[in-house]
Short mmCIF file of C-alpha atoms in Angstrom, two decimals:
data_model
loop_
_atom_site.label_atom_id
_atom_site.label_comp_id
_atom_site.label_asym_id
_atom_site.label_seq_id
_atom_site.Cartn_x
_atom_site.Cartn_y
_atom_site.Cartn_z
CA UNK A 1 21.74 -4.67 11.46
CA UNK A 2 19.21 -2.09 12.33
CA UNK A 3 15.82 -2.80 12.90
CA UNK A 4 13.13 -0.86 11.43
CA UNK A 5 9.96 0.63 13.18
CA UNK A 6 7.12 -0.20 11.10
CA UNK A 7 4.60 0.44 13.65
CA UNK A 8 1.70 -1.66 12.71
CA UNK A 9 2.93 -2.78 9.42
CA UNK A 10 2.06 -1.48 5.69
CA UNK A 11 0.69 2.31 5.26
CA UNK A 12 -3.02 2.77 5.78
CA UNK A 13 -3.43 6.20 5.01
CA UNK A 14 -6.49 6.12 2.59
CA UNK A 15 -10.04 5.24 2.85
CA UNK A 16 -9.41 3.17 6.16
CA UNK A 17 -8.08 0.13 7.60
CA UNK A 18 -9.59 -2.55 6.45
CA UNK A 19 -8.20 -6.41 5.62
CA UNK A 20 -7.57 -5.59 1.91
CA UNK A 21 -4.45 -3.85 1.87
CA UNK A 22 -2.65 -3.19 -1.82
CA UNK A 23 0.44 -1.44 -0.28
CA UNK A 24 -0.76 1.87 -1.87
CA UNK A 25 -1.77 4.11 0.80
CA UNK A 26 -5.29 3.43 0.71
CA UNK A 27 -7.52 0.85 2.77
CA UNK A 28 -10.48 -0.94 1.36
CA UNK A 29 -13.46 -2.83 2.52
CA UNK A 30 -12.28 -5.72 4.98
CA UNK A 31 -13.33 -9.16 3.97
CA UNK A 32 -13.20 -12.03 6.63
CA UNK A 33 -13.22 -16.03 6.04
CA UNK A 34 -12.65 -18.04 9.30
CA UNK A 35 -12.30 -21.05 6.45
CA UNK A 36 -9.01 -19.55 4.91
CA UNK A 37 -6.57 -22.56 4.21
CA UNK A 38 -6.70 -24.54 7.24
CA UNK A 39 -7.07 -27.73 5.26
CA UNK A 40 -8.82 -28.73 8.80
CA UNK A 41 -5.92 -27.94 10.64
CA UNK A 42 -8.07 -25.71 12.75
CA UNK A 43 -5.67 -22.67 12.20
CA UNK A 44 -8.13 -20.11 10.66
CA UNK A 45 -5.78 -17.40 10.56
CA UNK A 46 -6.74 -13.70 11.05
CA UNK A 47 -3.83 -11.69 11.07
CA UNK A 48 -4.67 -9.99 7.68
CA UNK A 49 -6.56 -10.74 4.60
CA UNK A 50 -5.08 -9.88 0.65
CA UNK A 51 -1.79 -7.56 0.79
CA UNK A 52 -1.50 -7.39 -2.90
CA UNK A 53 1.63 -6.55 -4.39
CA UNK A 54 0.19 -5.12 -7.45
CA UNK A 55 3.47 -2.92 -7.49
CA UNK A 56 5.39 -5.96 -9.98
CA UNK A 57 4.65 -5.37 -13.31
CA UNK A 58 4.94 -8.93 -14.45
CA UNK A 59 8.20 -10.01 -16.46
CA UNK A 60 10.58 -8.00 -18.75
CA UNK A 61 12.04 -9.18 -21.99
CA UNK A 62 14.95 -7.87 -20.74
CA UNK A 63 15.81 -10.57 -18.45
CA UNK A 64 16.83 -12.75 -21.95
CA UNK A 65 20.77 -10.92 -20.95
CA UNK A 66 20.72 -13.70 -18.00
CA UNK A 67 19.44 -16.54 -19.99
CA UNK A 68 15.78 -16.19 -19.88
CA UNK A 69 13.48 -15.62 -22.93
CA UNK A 70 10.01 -15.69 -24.24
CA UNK A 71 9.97 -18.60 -25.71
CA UNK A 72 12.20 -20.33 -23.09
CA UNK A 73 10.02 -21.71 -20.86
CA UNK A 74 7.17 -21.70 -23.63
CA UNK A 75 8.50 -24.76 -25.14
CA UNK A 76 9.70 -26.78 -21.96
CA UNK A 77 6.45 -28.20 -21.37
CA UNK A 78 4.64 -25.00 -19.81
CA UNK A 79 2.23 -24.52 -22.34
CA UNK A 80 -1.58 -24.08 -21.65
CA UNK A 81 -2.73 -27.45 -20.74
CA UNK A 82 -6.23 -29.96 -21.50
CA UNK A 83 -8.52 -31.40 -19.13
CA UNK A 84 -11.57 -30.25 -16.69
CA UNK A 85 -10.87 -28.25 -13.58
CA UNK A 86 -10.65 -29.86 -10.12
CA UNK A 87 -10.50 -26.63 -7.20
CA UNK A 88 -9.70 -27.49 -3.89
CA UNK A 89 -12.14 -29.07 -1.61
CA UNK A 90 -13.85 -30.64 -4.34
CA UNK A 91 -15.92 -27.00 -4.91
CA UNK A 92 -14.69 -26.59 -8.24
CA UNK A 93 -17.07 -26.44 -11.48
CA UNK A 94 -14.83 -28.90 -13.75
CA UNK A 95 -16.19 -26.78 -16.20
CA UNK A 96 -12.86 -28.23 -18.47
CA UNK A 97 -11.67 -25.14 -20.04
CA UNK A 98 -8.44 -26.12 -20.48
CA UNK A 99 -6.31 -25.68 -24.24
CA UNK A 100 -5.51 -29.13 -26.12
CA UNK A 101 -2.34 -27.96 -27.78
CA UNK A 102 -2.72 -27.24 -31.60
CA UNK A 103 -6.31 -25.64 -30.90
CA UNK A 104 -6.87 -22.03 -31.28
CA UNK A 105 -6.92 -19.37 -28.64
CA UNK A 106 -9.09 -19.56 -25.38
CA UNK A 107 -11.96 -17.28 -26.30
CA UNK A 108 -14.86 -17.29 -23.59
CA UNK A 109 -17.86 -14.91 -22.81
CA UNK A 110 -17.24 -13.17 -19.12
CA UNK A 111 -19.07 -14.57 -16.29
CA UNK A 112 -22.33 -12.97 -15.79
CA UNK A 113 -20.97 -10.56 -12.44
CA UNK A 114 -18.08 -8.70 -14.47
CA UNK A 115 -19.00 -5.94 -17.05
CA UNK A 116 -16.43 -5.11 -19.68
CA UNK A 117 -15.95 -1.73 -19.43
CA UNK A 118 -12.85 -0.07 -22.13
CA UNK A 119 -10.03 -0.31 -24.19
CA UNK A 120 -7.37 1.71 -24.05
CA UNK A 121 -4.16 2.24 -26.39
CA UNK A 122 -1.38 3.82 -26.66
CA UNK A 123 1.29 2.32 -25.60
CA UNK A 124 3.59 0.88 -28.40
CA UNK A 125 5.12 -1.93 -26.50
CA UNK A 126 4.01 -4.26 -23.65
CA UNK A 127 2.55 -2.39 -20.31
CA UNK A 128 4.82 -3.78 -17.59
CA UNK A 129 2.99 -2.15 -14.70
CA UNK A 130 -0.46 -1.07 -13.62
CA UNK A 131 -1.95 0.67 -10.59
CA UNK A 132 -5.51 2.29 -9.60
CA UNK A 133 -5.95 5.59 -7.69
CA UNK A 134 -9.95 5.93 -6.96
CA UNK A 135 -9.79 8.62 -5.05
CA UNK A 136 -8.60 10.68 -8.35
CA UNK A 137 -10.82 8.65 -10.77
CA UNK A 138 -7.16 7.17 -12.45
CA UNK A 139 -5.32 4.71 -14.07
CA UNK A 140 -1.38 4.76 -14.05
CA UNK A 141 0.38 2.33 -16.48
CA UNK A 142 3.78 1.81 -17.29
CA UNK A 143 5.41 0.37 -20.61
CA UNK A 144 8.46 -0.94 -22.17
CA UNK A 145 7.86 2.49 -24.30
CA UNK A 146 9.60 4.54 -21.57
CA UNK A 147 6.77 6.14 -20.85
CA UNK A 148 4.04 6.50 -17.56
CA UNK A 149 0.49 6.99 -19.10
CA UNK A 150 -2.51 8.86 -16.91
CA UNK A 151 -6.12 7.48 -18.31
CA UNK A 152 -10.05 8.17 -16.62
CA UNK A 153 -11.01 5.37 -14.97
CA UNK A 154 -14.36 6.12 -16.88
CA UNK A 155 -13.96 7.79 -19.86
CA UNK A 156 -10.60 5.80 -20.94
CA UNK A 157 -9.10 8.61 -22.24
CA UNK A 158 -5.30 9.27 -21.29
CA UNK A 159 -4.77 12.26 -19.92
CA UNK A 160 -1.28 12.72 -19.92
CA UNK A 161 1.65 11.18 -20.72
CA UNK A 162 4.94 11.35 -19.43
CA UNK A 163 8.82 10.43 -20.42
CA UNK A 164 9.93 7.55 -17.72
CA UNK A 165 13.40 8.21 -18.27
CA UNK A 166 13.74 4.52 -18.73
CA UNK A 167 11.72 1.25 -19.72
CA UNK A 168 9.54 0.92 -16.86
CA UNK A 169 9.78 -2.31 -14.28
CA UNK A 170 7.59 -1.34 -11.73
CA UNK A 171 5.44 0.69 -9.82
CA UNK A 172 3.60 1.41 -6.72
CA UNK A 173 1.16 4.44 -5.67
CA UNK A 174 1.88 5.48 -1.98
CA UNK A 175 -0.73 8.61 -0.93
CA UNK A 176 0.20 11.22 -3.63
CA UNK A 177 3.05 9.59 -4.39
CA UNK A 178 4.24 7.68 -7.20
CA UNK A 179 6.73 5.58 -7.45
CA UNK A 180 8.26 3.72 -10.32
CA UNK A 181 11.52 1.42 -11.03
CA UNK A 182 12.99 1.31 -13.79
CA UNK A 183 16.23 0.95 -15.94
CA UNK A 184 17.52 3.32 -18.29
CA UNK A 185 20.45 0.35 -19.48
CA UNK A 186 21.27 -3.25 -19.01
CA UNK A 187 23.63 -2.27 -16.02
CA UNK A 188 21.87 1.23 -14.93
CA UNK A 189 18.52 0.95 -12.46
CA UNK A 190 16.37 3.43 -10.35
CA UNK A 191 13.17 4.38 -8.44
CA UNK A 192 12.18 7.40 -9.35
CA UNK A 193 9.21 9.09 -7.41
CA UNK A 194 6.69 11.18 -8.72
CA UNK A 195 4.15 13.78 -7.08
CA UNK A 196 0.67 13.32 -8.61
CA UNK A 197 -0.61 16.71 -7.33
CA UNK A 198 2.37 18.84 -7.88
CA UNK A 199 3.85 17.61 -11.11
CA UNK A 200 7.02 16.99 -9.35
CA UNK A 201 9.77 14.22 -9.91
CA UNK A 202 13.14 13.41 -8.03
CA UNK A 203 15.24 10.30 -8.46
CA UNK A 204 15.98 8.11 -5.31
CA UNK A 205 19.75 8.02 -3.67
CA UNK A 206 21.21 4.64 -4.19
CA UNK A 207 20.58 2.97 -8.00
CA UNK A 208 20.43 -1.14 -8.55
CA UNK A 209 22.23 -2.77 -11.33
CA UNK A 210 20.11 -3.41 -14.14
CA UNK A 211 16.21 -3.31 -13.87
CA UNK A 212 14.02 -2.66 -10.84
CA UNK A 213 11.78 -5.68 -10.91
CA UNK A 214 9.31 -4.57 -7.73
CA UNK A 215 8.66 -2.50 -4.82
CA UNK A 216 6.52 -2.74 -1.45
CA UNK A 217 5.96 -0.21 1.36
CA UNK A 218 5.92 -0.41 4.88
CA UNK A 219 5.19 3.06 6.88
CA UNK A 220 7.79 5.09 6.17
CA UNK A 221 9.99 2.36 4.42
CA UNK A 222 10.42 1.71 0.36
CA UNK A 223 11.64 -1.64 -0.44
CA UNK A 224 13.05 -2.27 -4.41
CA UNK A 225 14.05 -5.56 -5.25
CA UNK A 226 16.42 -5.38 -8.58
CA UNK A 227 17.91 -7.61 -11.31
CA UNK A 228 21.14 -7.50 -9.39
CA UNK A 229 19.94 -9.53 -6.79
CA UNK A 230 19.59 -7.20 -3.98
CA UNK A 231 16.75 -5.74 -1.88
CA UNK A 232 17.26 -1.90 -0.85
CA UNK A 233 15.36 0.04 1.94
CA UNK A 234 14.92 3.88 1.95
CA UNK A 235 13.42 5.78 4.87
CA UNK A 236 10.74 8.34 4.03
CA UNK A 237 11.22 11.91 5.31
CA UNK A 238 8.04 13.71 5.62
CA UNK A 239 9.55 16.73 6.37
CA UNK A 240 12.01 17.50 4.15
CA UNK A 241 9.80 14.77 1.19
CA UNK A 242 13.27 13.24 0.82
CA UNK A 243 13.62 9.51 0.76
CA UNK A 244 17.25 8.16 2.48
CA UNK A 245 19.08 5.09 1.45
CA UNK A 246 18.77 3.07 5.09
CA UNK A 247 19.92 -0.60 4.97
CA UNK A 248 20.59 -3.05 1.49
CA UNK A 249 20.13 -6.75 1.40
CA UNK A 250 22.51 -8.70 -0.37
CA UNK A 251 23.44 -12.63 -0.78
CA UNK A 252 26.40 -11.89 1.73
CA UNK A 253 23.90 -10.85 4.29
CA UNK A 254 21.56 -13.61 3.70
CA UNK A 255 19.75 -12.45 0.69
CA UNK A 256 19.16 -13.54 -2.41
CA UNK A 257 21.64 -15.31 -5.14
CA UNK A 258 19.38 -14.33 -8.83
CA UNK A 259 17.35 -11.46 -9.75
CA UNK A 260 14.50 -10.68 -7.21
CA UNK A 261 11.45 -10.61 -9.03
CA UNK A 262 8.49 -9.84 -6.38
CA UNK A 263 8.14 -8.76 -2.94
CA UNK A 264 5.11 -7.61 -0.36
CA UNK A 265 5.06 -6.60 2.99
CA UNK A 266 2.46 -8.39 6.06
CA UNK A 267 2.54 -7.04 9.69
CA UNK A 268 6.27 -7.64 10.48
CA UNK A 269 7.31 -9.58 7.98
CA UNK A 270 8.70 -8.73 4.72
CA UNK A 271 8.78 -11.57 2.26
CA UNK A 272 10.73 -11.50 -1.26
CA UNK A 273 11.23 -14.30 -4.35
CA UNK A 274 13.90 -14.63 -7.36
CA UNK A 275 14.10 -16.15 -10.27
CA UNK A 276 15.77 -19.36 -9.22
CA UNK A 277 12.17 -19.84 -7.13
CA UNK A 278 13.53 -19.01 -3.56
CA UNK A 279 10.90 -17.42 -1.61
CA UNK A 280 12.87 -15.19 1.57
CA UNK A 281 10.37 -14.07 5.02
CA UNK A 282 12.76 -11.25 6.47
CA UNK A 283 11.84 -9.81 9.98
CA UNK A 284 11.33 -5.75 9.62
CA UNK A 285 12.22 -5.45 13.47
CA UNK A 286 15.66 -7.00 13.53
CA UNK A 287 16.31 -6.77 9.67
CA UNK A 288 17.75 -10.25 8.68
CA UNK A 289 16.54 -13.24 7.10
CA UNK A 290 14.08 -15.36 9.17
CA UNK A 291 13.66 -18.39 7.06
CA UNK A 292 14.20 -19.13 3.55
CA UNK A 293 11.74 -21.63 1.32
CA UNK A 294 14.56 -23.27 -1.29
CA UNK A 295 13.63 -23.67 -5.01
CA UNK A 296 9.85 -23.43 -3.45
CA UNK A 297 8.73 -23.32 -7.61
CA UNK A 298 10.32 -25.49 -10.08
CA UNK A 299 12.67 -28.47 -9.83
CA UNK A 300 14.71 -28.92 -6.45
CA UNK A 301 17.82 -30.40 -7.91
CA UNK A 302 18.86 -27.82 -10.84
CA UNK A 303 17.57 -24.39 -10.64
CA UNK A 304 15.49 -23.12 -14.03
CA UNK A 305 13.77 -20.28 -15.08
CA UNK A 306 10.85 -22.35 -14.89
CA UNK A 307 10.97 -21.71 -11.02
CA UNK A 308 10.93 -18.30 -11.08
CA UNK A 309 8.52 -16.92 -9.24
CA UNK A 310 6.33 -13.90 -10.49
CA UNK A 311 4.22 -13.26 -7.31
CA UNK A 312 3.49 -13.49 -4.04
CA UNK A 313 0.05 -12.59 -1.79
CA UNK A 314 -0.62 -12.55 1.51
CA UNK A 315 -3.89 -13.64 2.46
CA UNK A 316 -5.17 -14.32 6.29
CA UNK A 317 -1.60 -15.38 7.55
CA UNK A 318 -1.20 -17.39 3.95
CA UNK A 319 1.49 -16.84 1.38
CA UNK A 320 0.10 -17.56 -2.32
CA UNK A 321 3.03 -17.85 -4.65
CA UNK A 322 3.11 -18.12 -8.68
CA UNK A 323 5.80 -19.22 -10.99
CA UNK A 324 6.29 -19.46 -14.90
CA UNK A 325 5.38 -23.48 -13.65
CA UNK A 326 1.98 -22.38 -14.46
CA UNK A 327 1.41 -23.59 -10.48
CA UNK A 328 -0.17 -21.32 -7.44
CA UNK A 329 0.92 -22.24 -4.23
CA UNK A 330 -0.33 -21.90 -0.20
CA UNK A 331 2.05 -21.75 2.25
CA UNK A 332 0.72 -22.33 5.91
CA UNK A 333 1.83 -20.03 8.40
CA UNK A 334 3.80 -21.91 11.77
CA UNK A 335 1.34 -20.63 14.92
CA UNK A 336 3.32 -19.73 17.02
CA UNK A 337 6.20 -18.29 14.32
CA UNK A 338 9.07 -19.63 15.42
CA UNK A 339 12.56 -18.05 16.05
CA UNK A 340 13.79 -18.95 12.18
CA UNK A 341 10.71 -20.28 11.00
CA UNK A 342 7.16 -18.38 9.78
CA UNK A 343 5.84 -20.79 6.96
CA UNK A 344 5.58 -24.31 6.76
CA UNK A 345 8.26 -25.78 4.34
CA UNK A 346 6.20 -27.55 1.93
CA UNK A 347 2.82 -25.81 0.40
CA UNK A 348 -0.39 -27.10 2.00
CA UNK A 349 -2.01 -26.72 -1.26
CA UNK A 350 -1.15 -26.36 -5.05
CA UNK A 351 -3.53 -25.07 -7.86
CA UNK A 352 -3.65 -27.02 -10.66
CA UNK A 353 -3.89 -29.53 -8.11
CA UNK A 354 -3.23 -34.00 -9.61
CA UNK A 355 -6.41 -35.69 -10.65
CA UNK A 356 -6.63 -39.26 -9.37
CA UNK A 357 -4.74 -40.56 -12.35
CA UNK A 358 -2.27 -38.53 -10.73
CA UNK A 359 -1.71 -35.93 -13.59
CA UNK A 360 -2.23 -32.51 -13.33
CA UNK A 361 -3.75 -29.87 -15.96
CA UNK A 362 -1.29 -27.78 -17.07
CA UNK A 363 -1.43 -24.05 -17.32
CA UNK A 364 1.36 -21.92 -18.83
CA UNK A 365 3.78 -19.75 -17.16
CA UNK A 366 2.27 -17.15 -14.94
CA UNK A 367 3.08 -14.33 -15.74
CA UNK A 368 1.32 -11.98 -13.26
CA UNK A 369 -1.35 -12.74 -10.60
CA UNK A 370 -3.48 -10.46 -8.66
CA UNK A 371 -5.87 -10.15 -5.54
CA UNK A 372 -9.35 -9.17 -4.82
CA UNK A 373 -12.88 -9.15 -3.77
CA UNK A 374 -16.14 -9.46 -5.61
CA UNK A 375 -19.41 -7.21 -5.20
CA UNK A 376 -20.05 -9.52 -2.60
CA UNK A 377 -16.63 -9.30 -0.90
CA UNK A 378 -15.84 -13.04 -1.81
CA UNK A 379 -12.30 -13.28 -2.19
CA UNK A 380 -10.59 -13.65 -5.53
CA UNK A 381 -7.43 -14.29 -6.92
CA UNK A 382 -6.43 -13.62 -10.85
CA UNK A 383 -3.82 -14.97 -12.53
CA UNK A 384 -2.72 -14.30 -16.34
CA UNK A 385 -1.06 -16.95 -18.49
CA UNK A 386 2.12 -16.84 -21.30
CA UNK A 387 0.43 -18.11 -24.48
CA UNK A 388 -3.45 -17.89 -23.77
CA UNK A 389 -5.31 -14.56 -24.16
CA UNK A 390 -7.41 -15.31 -21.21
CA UNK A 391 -6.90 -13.98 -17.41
CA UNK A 392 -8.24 -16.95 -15.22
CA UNK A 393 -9.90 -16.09 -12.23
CA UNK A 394 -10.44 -18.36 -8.73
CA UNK A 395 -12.28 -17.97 -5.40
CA UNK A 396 -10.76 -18.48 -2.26
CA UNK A 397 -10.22 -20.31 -0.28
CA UNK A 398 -11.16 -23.22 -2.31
CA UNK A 399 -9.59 -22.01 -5.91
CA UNK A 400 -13.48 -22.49 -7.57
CA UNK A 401 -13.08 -21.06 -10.71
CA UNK A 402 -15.13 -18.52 -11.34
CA UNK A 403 -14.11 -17.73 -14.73
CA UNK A 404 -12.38 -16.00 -17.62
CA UNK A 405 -11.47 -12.54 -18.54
CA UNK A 406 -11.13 -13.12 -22.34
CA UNK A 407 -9.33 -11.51 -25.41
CA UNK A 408 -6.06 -10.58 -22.99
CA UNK A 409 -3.09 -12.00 -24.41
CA UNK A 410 0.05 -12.42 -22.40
CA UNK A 411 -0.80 -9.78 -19.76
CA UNK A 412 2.07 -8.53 -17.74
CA UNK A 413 0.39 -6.33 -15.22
CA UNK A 414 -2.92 -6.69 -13.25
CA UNK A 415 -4.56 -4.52 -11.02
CA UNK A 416 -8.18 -4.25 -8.86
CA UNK A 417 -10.13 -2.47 -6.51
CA UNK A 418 -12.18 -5.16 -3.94
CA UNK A 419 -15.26 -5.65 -5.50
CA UNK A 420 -14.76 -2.56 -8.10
CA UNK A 421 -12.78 -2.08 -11.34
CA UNK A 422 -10.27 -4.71 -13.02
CA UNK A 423 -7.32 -3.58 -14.96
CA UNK A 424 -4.83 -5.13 -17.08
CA UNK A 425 -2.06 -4.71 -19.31
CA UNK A 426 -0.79 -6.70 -22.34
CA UNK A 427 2.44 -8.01 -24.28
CA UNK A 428 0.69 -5.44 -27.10
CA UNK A 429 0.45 -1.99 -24.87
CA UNK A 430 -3.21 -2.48 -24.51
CA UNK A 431 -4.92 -1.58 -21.65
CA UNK A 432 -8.13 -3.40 -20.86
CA UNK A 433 -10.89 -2.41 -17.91
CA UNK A 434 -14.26 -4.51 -16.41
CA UNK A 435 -16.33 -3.78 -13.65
CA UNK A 436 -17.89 -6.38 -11.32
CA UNK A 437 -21.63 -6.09 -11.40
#
């Protein structure tokens, strides 16, 4: 199979090359912790910090034509939890703010570093995908409407909307460049690619089957991950602006057997997850599957929906995966890699993690998760949760919880800038903004 030059891994055309990376063509302030998640194994990776996918615009009603619905994994025991808060290390604030179930809605003040900043409607069904450009002072959203909305980052007020073509899966902003999956059927997906400047539009070569759950970059290279269970790759012309179909991944060439929901790109590696929780690390020089992590979210012996895993984050070597299990998980890196291994088959640490008593508070699904930096470049991970209206935020590396984002509900699509705005979508088309202080 043919390898692909990625020179020295994900665009970093932008505002420089720093550590946080968001696989949008711009660079943002670097953060370093030599205590990422060595759990004293005196690894300390460096090799990059938060790679956020923020491309995945959470999860689609649509997948209920394969057996998955809303309320399928919200009655299997996935429902917000009770209990205080233990974070790893033993930093965490138990400040309890678990749900009891039969109580009303989680409703908390923000913490005192995030400003809430605007509302914004106008979608008329749930935004499925959300992405910041601060060099033009925008917000791009995407909805189950069929529409792509422009809004102010400061005033809130859209400034333009425009017909998607389709319900809208995905999206990811590469330089001027914006590019969006979606599906205009059940059995009819594409990646269409839109110039910001220019007005311009042009549909990729090469469609997937049904909905385009995510996309990543890598240089020149577009990766789409669909509901038909492949992964394809176009090269990026900069002469002619024309983007080429290059190489597909499909179970028959070692990908993926269900719908692949999320991918992101680190250095070399490209890694990918589906709905039956398989997490995939594929090597961008040789272009085959390095290692695969089996049913690395819900139950090993039957696959469920409950596995299926909604994200994935690089940060400083680590993998941080999240499933409709309600569960975040770390996966150590192998130093040196290893011919077909990268990441150490079992997570070195899971968030909720067991209290003594050996139970664990539960969270529901995940629905879409998120990294970032404070005003103080302390890193931060966000997750939102099916059923509470809240958007739970975490420090890393020791998952302290720093919080709530409140009156949210169900929100399908996150975005951030390191220690700037905070964006985020919900099941009703609302768009939401804050600000850290």
């Amino acid at each position: 199979m043919a390898s692909m030059d990625t020179g020295d891994g994900p665009s970093r055309s932008g505002r420089g090359a720093g550590q946080w990376q968001n696989n949008r063509g711009s660079g943002y302030s670097s953060y370093n912790n030599s205590n990422a998640y060595n759990n004293n194994r005196g690894r300390g990776s460096n090799r990059g910090g938060y790679n956020s996918p923020g491309n995945r615009g959470g999860y689609n009603n649509s997948y209920s034509q394969s057996g998955y619905n809303t309320s399928g994994y919200s009655n299997q025991g996935y429902g917000p939890g009770a209990g205080g808060r233990q974070a790893w290390g033993g930093r965490g604030r138990g400040r309890g703010r678990g749900r009891a179930a039969g109580r009303g809605p989680l409703q908390f003040p923000d913490p005192e570093d995030i400003k809430f900043l605007k509302v914004m409607k106008g979608h008329t069904k749930k935004v499925t995908a959300i992405t910041i450009n601060p060099e033009a002072q925008q917000i791009y959203t995407g909805s189950a409407d069929k529409t792509l909305r422009i809004w102010h980052m400061e005033t809130g007020q859209c400034i333009q909307t425009i017909d998607a073509g389709g319900e809208v899966d995905s999206m990811l902003l590469s330089g001027k460049m914006l590019l969006v999956g979606l599906h205009c059927s059940p059995e009819e997906g594409m990646v269409r690619a839109w110039h910001i400047e220019q007005g311009s539009d042009l549909v990729l070569p090469g469609r997937h089957r049904g909905a385009v759950l995510c996309l990543a970059q890598a240089a020149q290279y577009l990766f789409s991950g669909g509901q038909d269970t492949t992964i394809k790759i176009w090269s990026f012309d900069a002469a002619t602006q024309a983007f080429q179909p290059l190489i597909e991944f499909t179970h028959a060439n070692g990908g993926h057997d269900s719908a692949v929901q999320c991918l992101t790109v680190e250095q070399q590696y490209l890694y990918s997850a589906d709905w039956h929780g398989n997490i995939k690390v594929w090597s961008m020089q040789h272009g085959q599957c390095m290692q695969t992590l089996p049913h690395a979210h819900g139950p090993s012996s039957q696959p469920t929906y409950a596995g299926l895993v909604m994200g994935l984050l690089p940060y400083q070597g680590y993998l941080l995966s999240c499933a409709l299990d309600g569960s975040v998980k770390i996966w150590a890196p192998i130093e040196p890699p290893q011919p077909n291994s990268v990441l150490e088959t079992t997570p070195n640490y899971s968030h909720p993690p067991s209290c003594e008593n050996g139970q664990k508070e539960e969270y529901g699904g995940i629905l879409a998760m998120c990294g970032t930096s404070d005003s103080k470049q302390s890193a931060v991970v966000l997750t939102s949760h099916s059923q509470e209206n809240i958007i739970r935020m975490h420090g890393l590396p020791d998952f302290e919880d720093r919080g709530q984002l409140s009156a949210i509900k169900d929100a399908r699509a996150l975005a951030a800038l390191p220690g700037g705005m905070i964006a985020a979508g919900d099941a009703a088309g609302t768009v939401k903004t804050w600000q850290w202080r």
